[in-house]
Amino acid sequence: MAAGGPSVFLLMVNGQVESAQFPEFDNLYCKYCFVYGQDWAPTAGLEEGISQITSKSRDACHALVWNFPIDITFKSTNPFGWPQIVLSVYGPDVFGNDVVRGYGAVHVPFSPGRHKRTIPMFVPESTSKLQKFTSWFMGRRPEYTDPKVVAQGEGREEENTEAEIPKAAGVCLCPSPAQLTLTFCPQ
Amino acid sequence: MNPREEKVKIITEEFIENDEDANVGKRKKNSKVQRQPRKKQPPTTGPDKMVSEESHLGNQQEPAQDKPQTRLLSVTARRGPRSLPPIPSASRIGFAEFSMRERMREKLQAARSKAESALLQEIPTPRPRRLRSPSVKELETEFGTESGKEVGSTQQEDDSQSYSRVKFHVSARKIKSKPQVPPGFPSAEEAYNFFTFTFDPEPEEAEEKPKHQDGTNQEEEEGEEEPPAQEGANRMDEEELPHGKDAENFLLGLDHTANEFLAVRPADYESVHVRLQREKEMLFIPSRLTVPTYKKLPENVQPRFLEDEGLYIGERPEVARTNQNIMENRLLTQEPGRRWFGDDGRILALPNPIKPFPSRPPVLTQEQSIKTELETLYKKAVKYVHRSQHMIGSGDPSGNFQLDIDISGLIFTHHPCFSREHVLAAKLAQLYDQYLARHQRNKAKFLTDKLQALRNAVQTGLNPEKPHQSLDMIQKTINEYKSEIRQTRKLRDAEQERDRTLLKTIIKVWKEMKSLREFQRFTNTPLKLVLRKEKVDQKADEEAYEAEIQAEISELLEEHTEEYEQKMEEYRTSYQQWKAWKKAQVCKHRPDQAGSGRAEEHPEEETEEPYPEEDPVKPTPPEPTDQAAIEQQVRERAAQSRRRPGEPTLLPELSLAGSVTPNDQCPRAEVWRREDVKRRSVYLKVLFNNKEVSRTVSRQLGTDFRVHFGQIFNLQIFNWPESLTLQVYETVGHSSPTLLAEVFLPIPETTVVTGRAPIEEVEFSSNQHVTLDHEGVGSGVPFSFEADGSNQLILMTSGKVSHSVAWAVGENGIPLIPPLSQQNIGFRSALKRADAISSIGTSGVTDMKKLAKWAAESKLDPNDPNNGPLMQLISVATSGESYVPDFFRLEQLQQEFNFVSDEELNRSKRFRLLHLRSQQVPEFRNYKQIPIYDREIMEKVFQDYEKRLRDRNVIETKDHIDTHRAVVAKYLQQVRESVINRFLIAKHHFLLADLVVEEEVPNISILGLNLFKLAEQKRPLRPRRKGRKKVTAQNLSDGDIKLLVNIIRAYDLPVRKPTASKFQQPSRSSRTFREKHAASPDTRSPTHSADYPLGQVLVRPFVEVSFQRTICHTTTAEGPNPSWNEELELPFRAPNGDYSTASLQSVKDVVFINIFDEVLYDVLEDDRERGNGIHTRIERHWLGCVKIPFSTIYFQARIDGTFKIDIPPVLLGYSKEQNMIIERDFDSVRSLSEGSYITLFITIEPQLVPGESVREKVTVRRHHINFWPGAVSMYVFFSFRQQFLDLLAGDEEEHAVLLCNYFLFLGKKAWLVIGNAIPEGPTAYVLTWEKSHYFIWNPCSGHFYGQFDTFCPLKNVGCLIGPDNIWFNIQQYDSPLRINFDVTKPKLWKSFFSRSLPYPGLSSIQPEELIYQNTDKVAAAELQDSRIEKILKEKIMDWRPRHLTRWNRYCTSTLRHFLPLLESSQGEDVEDEHRAELLKQLGDYRFSGFPLHMPYSELKPLIDAVYSTGVHNIDVPNVEFALAVYIHPYPKNVLSVWIYVASLIRNR
């Protein structure tokens, strides 16, 4: 490292968001961003990205293939707060509104080499049936204020359930996983 | 060798004989090809081969072959020509094969016998030539050895030679007998062979092999190729040996011919002896002989075999005996030190490390094809067995265990249906049982015999027949005997007495029963007691009795005499003592003790003795034993407990011979009872582990209350037996069964198996209460045998179950008992000694002493490696070095995992930093990138923090100039910290809305609106404003947020006055407060001024916005009412880059909006250049400012309005008068407003979600505000008024309340106004009524506005709070301009306390009076002079780093004198005088400056205010500065600060 600054270690991540399985949806795109701890800072590469819209493949597996590249380098002084990649998938609903189809997060692998990760995706669910209907009707599905919350643990504890804290937003798991392949090598 | 093999051999041998001849001819023919190579073979190769063979065959075969060889020799000797030894492997021929062959050979034999007889005549002479040659001899030797599979070793060389010689003779003889068939002449059997060979291919094969071997590389082994072939081939044919022999024969023959072609000379042969001799010199060849043990052990040491001593010795690896011998010999010779041998004289060896099973997976051999590997194996489906600790036999498929429960019957010892007679009968039966048991043991007899024996022993002991024993010893033993006699006698007496009582009781019960039967006139039970009398010989009996008594008496007498003597001894000593004491005080008393002492009993005597010194009483001599009394005693006792002499021995016999009275002779009640008994039936349930597994059949209750079941239940158990219970159920008639009792059976020990288990009886009893209406006594209810009901008895239903429980035995005699290891602790058995845990329990394992004790008891072999760990544990635990703690430690291994000590961990700076950060200590809360290494962390990182910690309680006065304020500041700081800490906790609690954006449930109106929207025009002509999207503060970074300040216009700015202008009339701004109200605006007339023609630029103002030290300014406009309409964009940086809501809320930065006048000065010195250029200097003069805190903007989201510009009271060179002319029309509107205004629009881009304010989240006290917005908060705030004053800190509400109260105190009509204002947002103002005008007071700034003042910051009014009521605004409008403040009109104001809810007359919780202490003026003065002024001056110099800052002292002192005037006049009315004075004094200076007035709380706002004026920015070279500070103290430590700052430029 440079003489002046403190010693850091670098974590280079490159890979791609390969494909997803969303049996019910088509024409999806995905966003990714990273969540990391206080001791981490990105030094190069893109911290977030938004992919092209992809259509289902015609074959039997109906995969939604993006092959969307990820390339980022972090520097850090502390493994605490190891970066997580947060993926959120969007797509049009029946009325053509862009709605969120899934959130998911995974830690960047800890060991160098090629890794393939399959992330189960989920979306928050409406708090009531009526809201579910109206949100469907109006194309304003419930979504996270910030996709990064899926990588954070705050607000999920259940110590005071009566008033302040909701049990973490009612979450419904989409039946199918999105997949992400990461290849990375720390130095 | 079994008989069959023997037979086979015999047969084969016969054949060999015959075959030989046949083969010879054939051989000749077949082996012609082989001859050529053989010729080359030099005959000397023999010895070489010998050696080589020795070396490679070596050890393996040697032990096995020694014996056969010797045996073969003898066989050869005996059998003569048929001496060829049987080949060991010959026996391996399959019998079938053999028999087939046999038949063939029988034929062959028949044919050959003829041929043989013919050939025998042609026996060729032996070849003596060859025999004589040593090489041949060697060869022969080899042959001999080889045929016997003898592998020679050097050691046995001589032997082998010797018997090879013998063999040679044998073979030579054989050869002699061999028919020498002439070549080319097929003999008869040759011909026969030719045809028969097809049936028997073996010889052919055997021939092929030597051929092949010869042809290849085994030339050395010439004559010996047969034996290797024999060895190599699995099947040994009996004919092979003859072949070998034939070959030899041929060889011999060929040698003969070869000699003719080759030059023959003796080979370089070294005699074996010579060679051996030489070798002996060079080589050391250890002997194979067993080494005698004494050589291996040290002198005079017997070998010790640990194994025999019972110690564990591991299994030694298997080493051949010979090898071992060789090794031992070698060690003894080469390593004379005896370290190699153990105590037992054997080589020390570790236990055999070879495991019984291979750990390497089996290697696929080539022969196994892949196919076989892929073959499917059928395995029978195995039932899945649960793995559980409660299961037995889990993982053991054959684990079926069986428990046999034999329930033979049930006897009730009491039953509700018992009649009284039954009760007695049961009692009798019980007693009789007891009697029988006692009788069987016959303890009394035993004890009597023992007594007799002891007496005899004493008798014999007394006779000193054994002189070698010392008298002492005898005495001792006799004493022992005597004491034992005493004991035994006591026991015997007790036993006898008991026997007698029992007998008496039996008789008594029987009598009772008899009387009962008589009384009730019927019999219920067949019980009958017969007392058999045994006649005794009265005389003998009496004698024995008497003798017994006499013996006892004599013994007792003896005892008593002993006792007496002992006591006499004691008496004498004590008497001596008493006498001595008596002498000492002879005069005192002389008690007559002789008579009384006699009468006294022993106990009293004893009680006296312990205290002889205290008060010695004359001891009484003991009473001599009274023989008569003793005799009396003995006789009494004997009479009591013993059979009287001559009395017959009574032997009770209980029988069931009695007859039961039939039903028809019984009374009704008894019949009912009997019928009831018949209706009852009983069955048992068998419960295994509390689960019913089976039940017996239901049997009727017999009249004798016995039930016989006789059933055996075989329980195939799967779970480990934990409990085994029998439940006794009784059914009455057809009703449902009732549970009578539960019987718990013990689980049998593993040694108890079926057939060996005894029938046991287990008692049970029930606590049920039954009352019956017939003769049955019931149970649990009192009944009596007496007529009067006395002597009541309560009996409970009880009984006995006879059963046996045992483990079943399987078909093959194996008991079906679950394995020991799986038994749980509750079940103990003697077998469990082997298992430590089951033996002493799990708790015992932790108790080392117990464990060690157990180990010692069970004689664990300490050398057994299986016990190794345990032994080590015990040895460690029991040795003194390590102690066993008697406490329990939860994580006893914790220390192992501590990689550094705690101190070291605390010393680590990095760890500390991480720790502090995770604790959210403010200094480190947002610390990023904590360095990896300790060395990279600067010590100074902690300095601030440590300092803060240190100063937490120390009041620091450096920053806070007076102590009171320092205390206050500290307090505020602490409050802030605690609020922040609470907020940080709250920050982690998210609401659903914080995480998830979800549409509200739409109501009808929204739905309708949305539907309406569908019909809406896509591009309306007049678009409506749409709300901006709000951004949460989470994903923001530096530069994302901008502060937009739109400066629109300003009103009424002060204008310049020419410096040359003269003293002027007091302008409007200089009117007094009173005048303002008194005078109507119309009365004022313009008083000036012809100096400025209309339209001339009077002021060129511009606006400078500074925020977070970023400065932006607008273009310069002209005139006192400029319109800029410019948008300024200022970046916003959150503290520490933390854009969280909490952090944004804590931003304390202020937006300064300063209005300056741009002044151009012509600095052209030379008039001549005026035509050529313009040289002006721009100066800017501060006109005023507006301060808006960022937090206000943040919470309000946007600020839009007109603000009063804070203009210093004295603005030298400026005035506002001229606008009267220009804007007359507005005069009436703004008649009461003062000063200048600026219209602004401020917002943040992007719009931030303000989040909830900290206070709402963390303060409890505001919870109620929703209900009674005014009242409660008012009362709440009232309660804090005192504190507010003390702290000198409060918000608008507190100020407003205080002000309102002040007005009320002054007797004015005043209300608190709750409403919205700009820029404060929701706030509180004060409304006063003053001479037909309403005034609205800003409580913080002290400004007041008329009701109709357009610039009033209060924009709407929600409610009014008066001293006795609260009114809510229910008018159409809420702007103060348009509402009526007349609260008496109920249509306009809704009062809180009405007739329905009258004012309850709440008492104030406030102190009646607020005491305003005077402030220490000295301190204020000190603060003024030494602190603030000094600091400000330093600051100004700091701000001008590149210029010289001169201070004009003269001016400063002038200003300092002037400031108190300003304070006293409240900034009014002084400007002109001041100006005049300044002009007078500083006539030749161009002066620009102004006083700043502000309340004092901290130093920082003062500095900021000075900075924002920009005075220091003047960079004219000869500029001078003046700065004066005045502090006016008000009571209660309220300080008003005046700062006069000015710049002076000398006019030339």
PDB file of N, CA, C and O in Angstrom, chain B residues 1449-1488:
ATOM      1  N   ARG B1449      -7.374  51.993  18.592  1.00  0.00           N
ATOM      2  CA  ARG B1449      -7.746  51.961  19.990  1.00  0.00           C
ATOM      3  C   ARG B1449      -8.675  53.116  20.358  1.00  0.00           C
ATOM      4  O   ARG B1449      -9.592  52.978  21.143  1.00  0.00           O
ATOM      5  N   TYR B1450      -8.417  54.158  19.720  1.00  0.00           N
ATOM      6  CA  TYR B1450      -9.211  55.334  20.013  1.00  0.00           C
ATOM      7  C   TYR B1450     -10.662  55.081  19.657  1.00  0.00           C
ATOM      8  O   TYR B1450     -11.583  55.326  20.435  1.00  0.00           O
ATOM      9  N   CYS B1451     -10.797  54.555  18.482  1.00  0.00           N
ATOM     10  CA  CYS B1451     -12.146  54.264  18.015  1.00  0.00           C
ATOM     11  C   CYS B1451     -12.803  53.212  18.883  1.00  0.00           C
ATOM     12  O   CYS B1451     -13.984  53.312  19.218  1.00  0.00           O
ATOM     13  N   THR B1452     -12.033  52.254  19.240  1.00  0.00           N
ATOM     14  CA  THR B1452     -12.578  51.179  20.070  1.00  0.00           C
ATOM     15  C   THR B1452     -13.122  51.728  21.380  1.00  0.00           C
ATOM     16  O   THR B1452     -14.239  51.377  21.820  1.00  0.00           O
ATOM     17  N   SER B1453     -12.338  52.593  21.974  1.00  0.00           N
ATOM     18  CA  SER B1453     -12.808  53.125  23.258  1.00  0.00           C
ATOM     19  C   SER B1453     -14.059  53.976  23.062  1.00  0.00           C
ATOM     20  O   SER B1453     -14.977  53.939  23.880  1.00  0.00           O
ATOM     21  N   THR B1454     -14.113  54.669  21.949  1.00  0.00           N
ATOM     22  CA  THR B1454     -15.306  55.447  21.669  1.00  0.00           C
ATOM     23  C   THR B1454     -16.519  54.537  21.559  1.00  0.00           C
ATOM     24  O   THR B1454     -17.578  54.789  22.129  1.00  0.00           O
ATOM     25  N   LEU B1455     -16.292  53.482  20.803  1.00  0.00           N
ATOM     26  CA  LEU B1455     -17.390  52.557  20.601  1.00  0.00           C
ATOM     27  C   LEU B1455     -17.825  51.918  21.918  1.00  0.00           C
ATOM     28  O   LEU B1455     -18.991  51.701  22.187  1.00  0.00           O
ATOM     29  N   ARG B1456     -16.840  51.657  22.731  1.00  0.00           N
ATOM     30  CA  ARG B1456     -17.144  50.993  23.979  1.00  0.00           C
ATOM     31  C   ARG B1456     -17.989  51.887  24.870  1.00  0.00           C
ATOM     32  O   ARG B1456     -18.883  51.427  25.568  1.00  0.00           O
ATOM     33  N   HIS B1457     -17.731  53.120  24.790  1.00  0.00           N
ATOM     34  CA  HIS B1457     -18.568  54.026  25.558  1.00  0.00           C
ATOM     35  C   HIS B1457     -19.961  54.125  24.981  1.00  0.00           C
ATOM     36  O   HIS B1457     -20.913  54.416  25.669  1.00  0.00           O
ATOM     37  N   PHE B1458     -20.019  53.891  23.735  1.00  0.00           N
ATOM     38  CA  PHE B1458     -21.268  54.109  23.049  1.00  0.00           C
ATOM     39  C   PHE B1458     -22.249  52.939  23.262  1.00  0.00           C
ATOM     40  O   PHE B1458     -23.453  53.109  23.269  1.00  0.00           O
ATOM     41  N   LEU B1459     -21.687  51.749  23.438  1.00  0.00           N
ATOM     42  CA  LEU B1459     -22.537  50.556  23.498  1.00  0.00           C
ATOM     43  C   LEU B1459     -23.532  50.559  24.660  1.00  0.00           C
ATOM     44  O   LEU B1459     -24.708  50.215  24.465  1.00  0.00           O
ATOM     45  N   PRO B1460     -23.129  50.958  25.848  1.00  0.00           N
ATOM     46  CA  PRO B1460     -24.116  50.990  26.927  1.00  0.00           C
ATOM     47  C   PRO B1460     -25.299  51.878  26.602  1.00  0.00           C
ATOM     48  O   PRO B1460     -26.443  51.593  26.991  1.00  0.00           O
ATOM     49  N   LEU B1461     -25.029  52.928  25.871  1.00  0.00           N
ATOM     50  CA  LEU B1461     -26.130  53.800  25.468  1.00  0.00           C
ATOM     51  C   LEU B1461     -27.123  53.016  24.615  1.00  0.00           C
ATOM     52  O   LEU B1461     -28.334  53.148  24.754  1.00  0.00           O
ATOM     53  N   LEU B1462     -26.549  52.245  23.740  1.00  0.00           N
ATOM     54  CA  LEU B1462     -27.416  51.458  22.861  1.00  0.00           C
ATOM     55  C   LEU B1462     -28.283  50.504  23.667  1.00  0.00           C
ATOM     56  O   LEU B1462     -29.468  50.341  23.417  1.00  0.00           O
ATOM     57  N   GLU B1463     -27.671  49.914  24.636  1.00  0.00           N
ATOM     58  CA  GLU B1463     -28.420  48.966  25.447  1.00  0.00           C
ATOM     59  C   GLU B1463     -29.547  49.663  26.188  1.00  0.00           C
ATOM     60  O   GLU B1463     -30.696  49.203  26.199  1.00  0.00           O
ATOM     61  N   SER B1464     -29.222  50.800  26.746  1.00  0.00           N
ATOM     62  CA  SER B1464     -30.243  51.476  27.538  1.00  0.00           C
ATOM     63  C   SER B1464     -31.367  52.000  26.656  1.00  0.00           C
ATOM     64  O   SER B1464     -32.519  52.028  27.065  1.00  0.00           O
ATOM     65  N   SER B1465     -31.043  52.363  25.472  1.00  0.00           N
ATOM     66  CA  SER B1465     -32.098  52.897  24.608  1.00  0.00           C
ATOM     67  C   SER B1465     -32.667  51.827  23.695  1.00  0.00           C
ATOM     68  O   SER B1465     -33.465  52.115  22.821  1.00  0.00           O
ATOM     69  N   GLN B1466     -32.249  50.648  23.870  1.00  0.00           N
ATOM     70  CA  GLN B1466     -32.723  49.526  23.048  1.00  0.00           C
ATOM     71  C   GLN B1466     -32.520  49.798  21.571  1.00  0.00           C
ATOM     72  O   GLN B1466     -33.333  49.460  20.734  1.00  0.00           O
ATOM     73  N   GLY B1467     -31.423  50.408  21.259  1.00  0.00           N
ATOM     74  CA  GLY B1467     -31.087  50.578  19.848  1.00  0.00           C
ATOM     75  C   GLY B1467     -31.816  51.698  19.172  1.00  0.00           C
ATOM     76  O   GLY B1467     -31.626  51.979  17.994  1.00  0.00           O
ATOM     77  N   GLU B1468     -32.657  52.381  19.893  1.00  0.00           N
ATOM     78  CA  GLU B1468     -33.412  53.456  19.255  1.00  0.00           C
ATOM     79  C   GLU B1468     -32.751  54.798  19.555  1.00  0.00           C
ATOM     80  O   GLU B1468     -32.035  54.951  20.537  1.00  0.00           O
ATOM     81  N   ASP B1469     -32.974  55.630  18.662  1.00  0.00           N
ATOM     82  CA  ASP B1469     -32.779  57.029  19.024  1.00  0.00           C
ATOM     83  C   ASP B1469     -31.337  57.458  19.218  1.00  0.00           C
ATOM     84  O   ASP B1469     -31.049  58.491  19.799  1.00  0.00           O
ATOM     85  N   VAL B1470     -30.461  56.635  18.844  1.00  0.00           N
ATOM     86  CA  VAL B1470     -29.082  56.996  19.151  1.00  0.00           C
ATOM     87  C   VAL B1470     -28.249  57.204  17.912  1.00  0.00           C
ATOM     88  O   VAL B1470     -27.140  57.694  17.984  1.00  0.00           O
ATOM     89  N   GLU B1471     -28.820  56.786  16.811  1.00  0.00           N
ATOM     90  CA  GLU B1471     -27.965  56.720  15.645  1.00  0.00           C
ATOM     91  C   GLU B1471     -27.328  58.069  15.316  1.00  0.00           C
ATOM     92  O   GLU B1471     -26.121  58.163  15.111  1.00  0.00           O
ATOM     93  N   ASP B1472     -28.180  59.041  15.330  1.00  0.00           N
ATOM     94  CA  ASP B1472     -27.676  60.331  14.867  1.00  0.00           C
ATOM     95  C   ASP B1472     -26.684  60.923  15.831  1.00  0.00           C
ATOM     96  O   ASP B1472     -25.652  61.456  15.422  1.00  0.00           O
ATOM     97  N   GLU B1473     -27.010  60.801  17.074  1.00  0.00           N
ATOM     98  CA  GLU B1473     -26.061  61.314  18.062  1.00  0.00           C
ATOM     99  C   GLU B1473     -24.739  60.588  17.940  1.00  0.00           C
ATOM    100  O   GLU B1473     -23.665  61.181  17.961  1.00  0.00           O
ATOM    101  N   HIS B1474     -24.904  59.339  17.790  1.00  0.00           N
ATOM    102  CA  HIS B1474     -23.718  58.507  17.691  1.00  0.00           C
ATOM    103  C   HIS B1474     -22.887  58.914  16.487  1.00  0.00           C
ATOM    104  O   HIS B1474     -21.670  59.085  16.551  1.00  0.00           O
ATOM    105  N   ARG B1475     -23.623  59.063  15.425  1.00  0.00           N
ATOM    106  CA  ARG B1475     -22.921  59.433  14.212  1.00  0.00           C
ATOM    107  C   ARG B1475     -22.182  60.751  14.393  1.00  0.00           C
ATOM    108  O   ARG B1475     -21.001  60.863  14.013  1.00  0.00           O
ATOM    109  N   ALA B1476     -22.898  61.647  14.978  1.00  0.00           N
ATOM    110  CA  ALA B1476     -22.289  62.950  15.173  1.00  0.00           C
ATOM    111  C   ALA B1476     -21.029  62.836  16.011  1.00  0.00           C
ATOM    112  O   ALA B1476     -19.972  63.387  15.699  1.00  0.00           O
ATOM    113  N   GLU B1477     -21.186  62.060  17.022  1.00  0.00           N
ATOM    114  CA  GLU B1477     -20.027  61.929  17.896  1.00  0.00           C
ATOM    115  C   GLU B1477     -18.865  61.285  17.181  1.00  0.00           C
ATOM    116  O   GLU B1477     -17.709  61.725  17.292  1.00  0.00           O
ATOM    117  N   LEU B1478     -19.211  60.243  16.423  1.00  0.00           N
ATOM    118  CA  LEU B1478     -18.150  59.569  15.687  1.00  0.00           C
ATOM    119  C   LEU B1478     -17.499  60.509  14.694  1.00  0.00           C
ATOM    120  O   LEU B1478     -16.285  60.548  14.553  1.00  0.00           O
ATOM    121  N   LEU B1479     -18.369  61.275  14.044  1.00  0.00           N
ATOM    122  CA  LEU B1479     -17.820  62.197  13.055  1.00  0.00           C
ATOM    123  C   LEU B1479     -16.877  63.174  13.710  1.00  0.00           C
ATOM    124  O   LEU B1479     -15.843  63.533  13.177  1.00  0.00           O
ATOM    125  N   LYS B1480     -17.308  63.563  14.850  1.00  0.00           N
ATOM    126  CA  LYS B1480     -16.500  64.535  15.563  1.00  0.00           C
ATOM    127  C   LYS B1480     -15.140  63.941  15.876  1.00  0.00           C
ATOM    128  O   LYS B1480     -14.099  64.571  15.720  1.00  0.00           O
ATOM    129  N   GLN B1481     -15.201  62.741  16.292  1.00  0.00           N
ATOM    130  CA  GLN B1481     -13.933  62.172  16.737  1.00  0.00           C
ATOM    131  C   GLN B1481     -13.114  61.588  15.610  1.00  0.00           C
ATOM    132  O   GLN B1481     -11.885  61.606  15.640  1.00  0.00           O
ATOM    133  N   LEU B1482     -13.778  61.027  14.656  1.00  0.00           N
ATOM    134  CA  LEU B1482     -13.045  60.330  13.610  1.00  0.00           C
ATOM    135  C   LEU B1482     -13.342  60.974  12.275  1.00  0.00           C
ATOM    136  O   LEU B1482     -13.708  60.338  11.305  1.00  0.00           O
ATOM    137  N   GLY B1483     -13.201  62.235  12.280  1.00  0.00           N
ATOM    138  CA  GLY B1483     -13.594  62.989  11.105  1.00  0.00           C
ATOM    139  C   GLY B1483     -12.875  62.578   9.843  1.00  0.00           C
ATOM    140  O   GLY B1483     -13.468  62.523   8.764  1.00  0.00           O
ATOM    141  N   ASP B1484     -11.660  62.277  10.000  1.00  0.00           N
ATOM    142  CA  ASP B1484     -10.918  61.991   8.791  1.00  0.00           C
ATOM    143  C   ASP B1484     -10.898  60.508   8.444  1.00  0.00           C
ATOM    144  O   ASP B1484     -10.100  60.062   7.645  1.00  0.00           O
ATOM    145  N   TYR B1485     -11.764  59.759   9.036  1.00  0.00           N
ATOM    146  CA  TYR B1485     -11.844  58.333   8.684  1.00  0.00           C
ATOM    147  C   TYR B1485     -13.132  58.052   7.964  1.00  0.00           C
ATOM    148  O   TYR B1485     -14.161  58.648   8.277  1.00  0.00           O
ATOM    149  N   ARG B1486     -12.988  57.189   7.014  1.00  0.00           N
ATOM    150  CA  ARG B1486     -14.207  56.637   6.444  1.00  0.00           C
ATOM    151  C   ARG B1486     -14.564  55.423   7.298  1.00  0.00           C
ATOM    152  O   ARG B1486     -13.777  54.488   7.424  1.00  0.00           O
ATOM    153  N   PHE B1487     -15.722  55.495   7.822  1.00  0.00           N
ATOM    154  CA  PHE B1487     -16.069  54.554   8.881  1.00  0.00           C
ATOM    155  C   PHE B1487     -17.199  53.654   8.420  1.00  0.00           C
ATOM    156  O   PHE B1487     -18.193  54.103   7.878  1.00  0.00           O
ATOM    157  N   SER B1488     -17.002  52.390   8.658  1.00  0.00           N
ATOM    158  CA  SER B1488     -18.067  51.444   8.312  1.00  0.00           C
ATOM    159  C   SER B1488     -18.171  50.417   9.429  1.00  0.00           C
ATOM    160  O   SER B1488     -17.220  49.699   9.688  1.00  0.00           O
TER     161      SER B1488
END
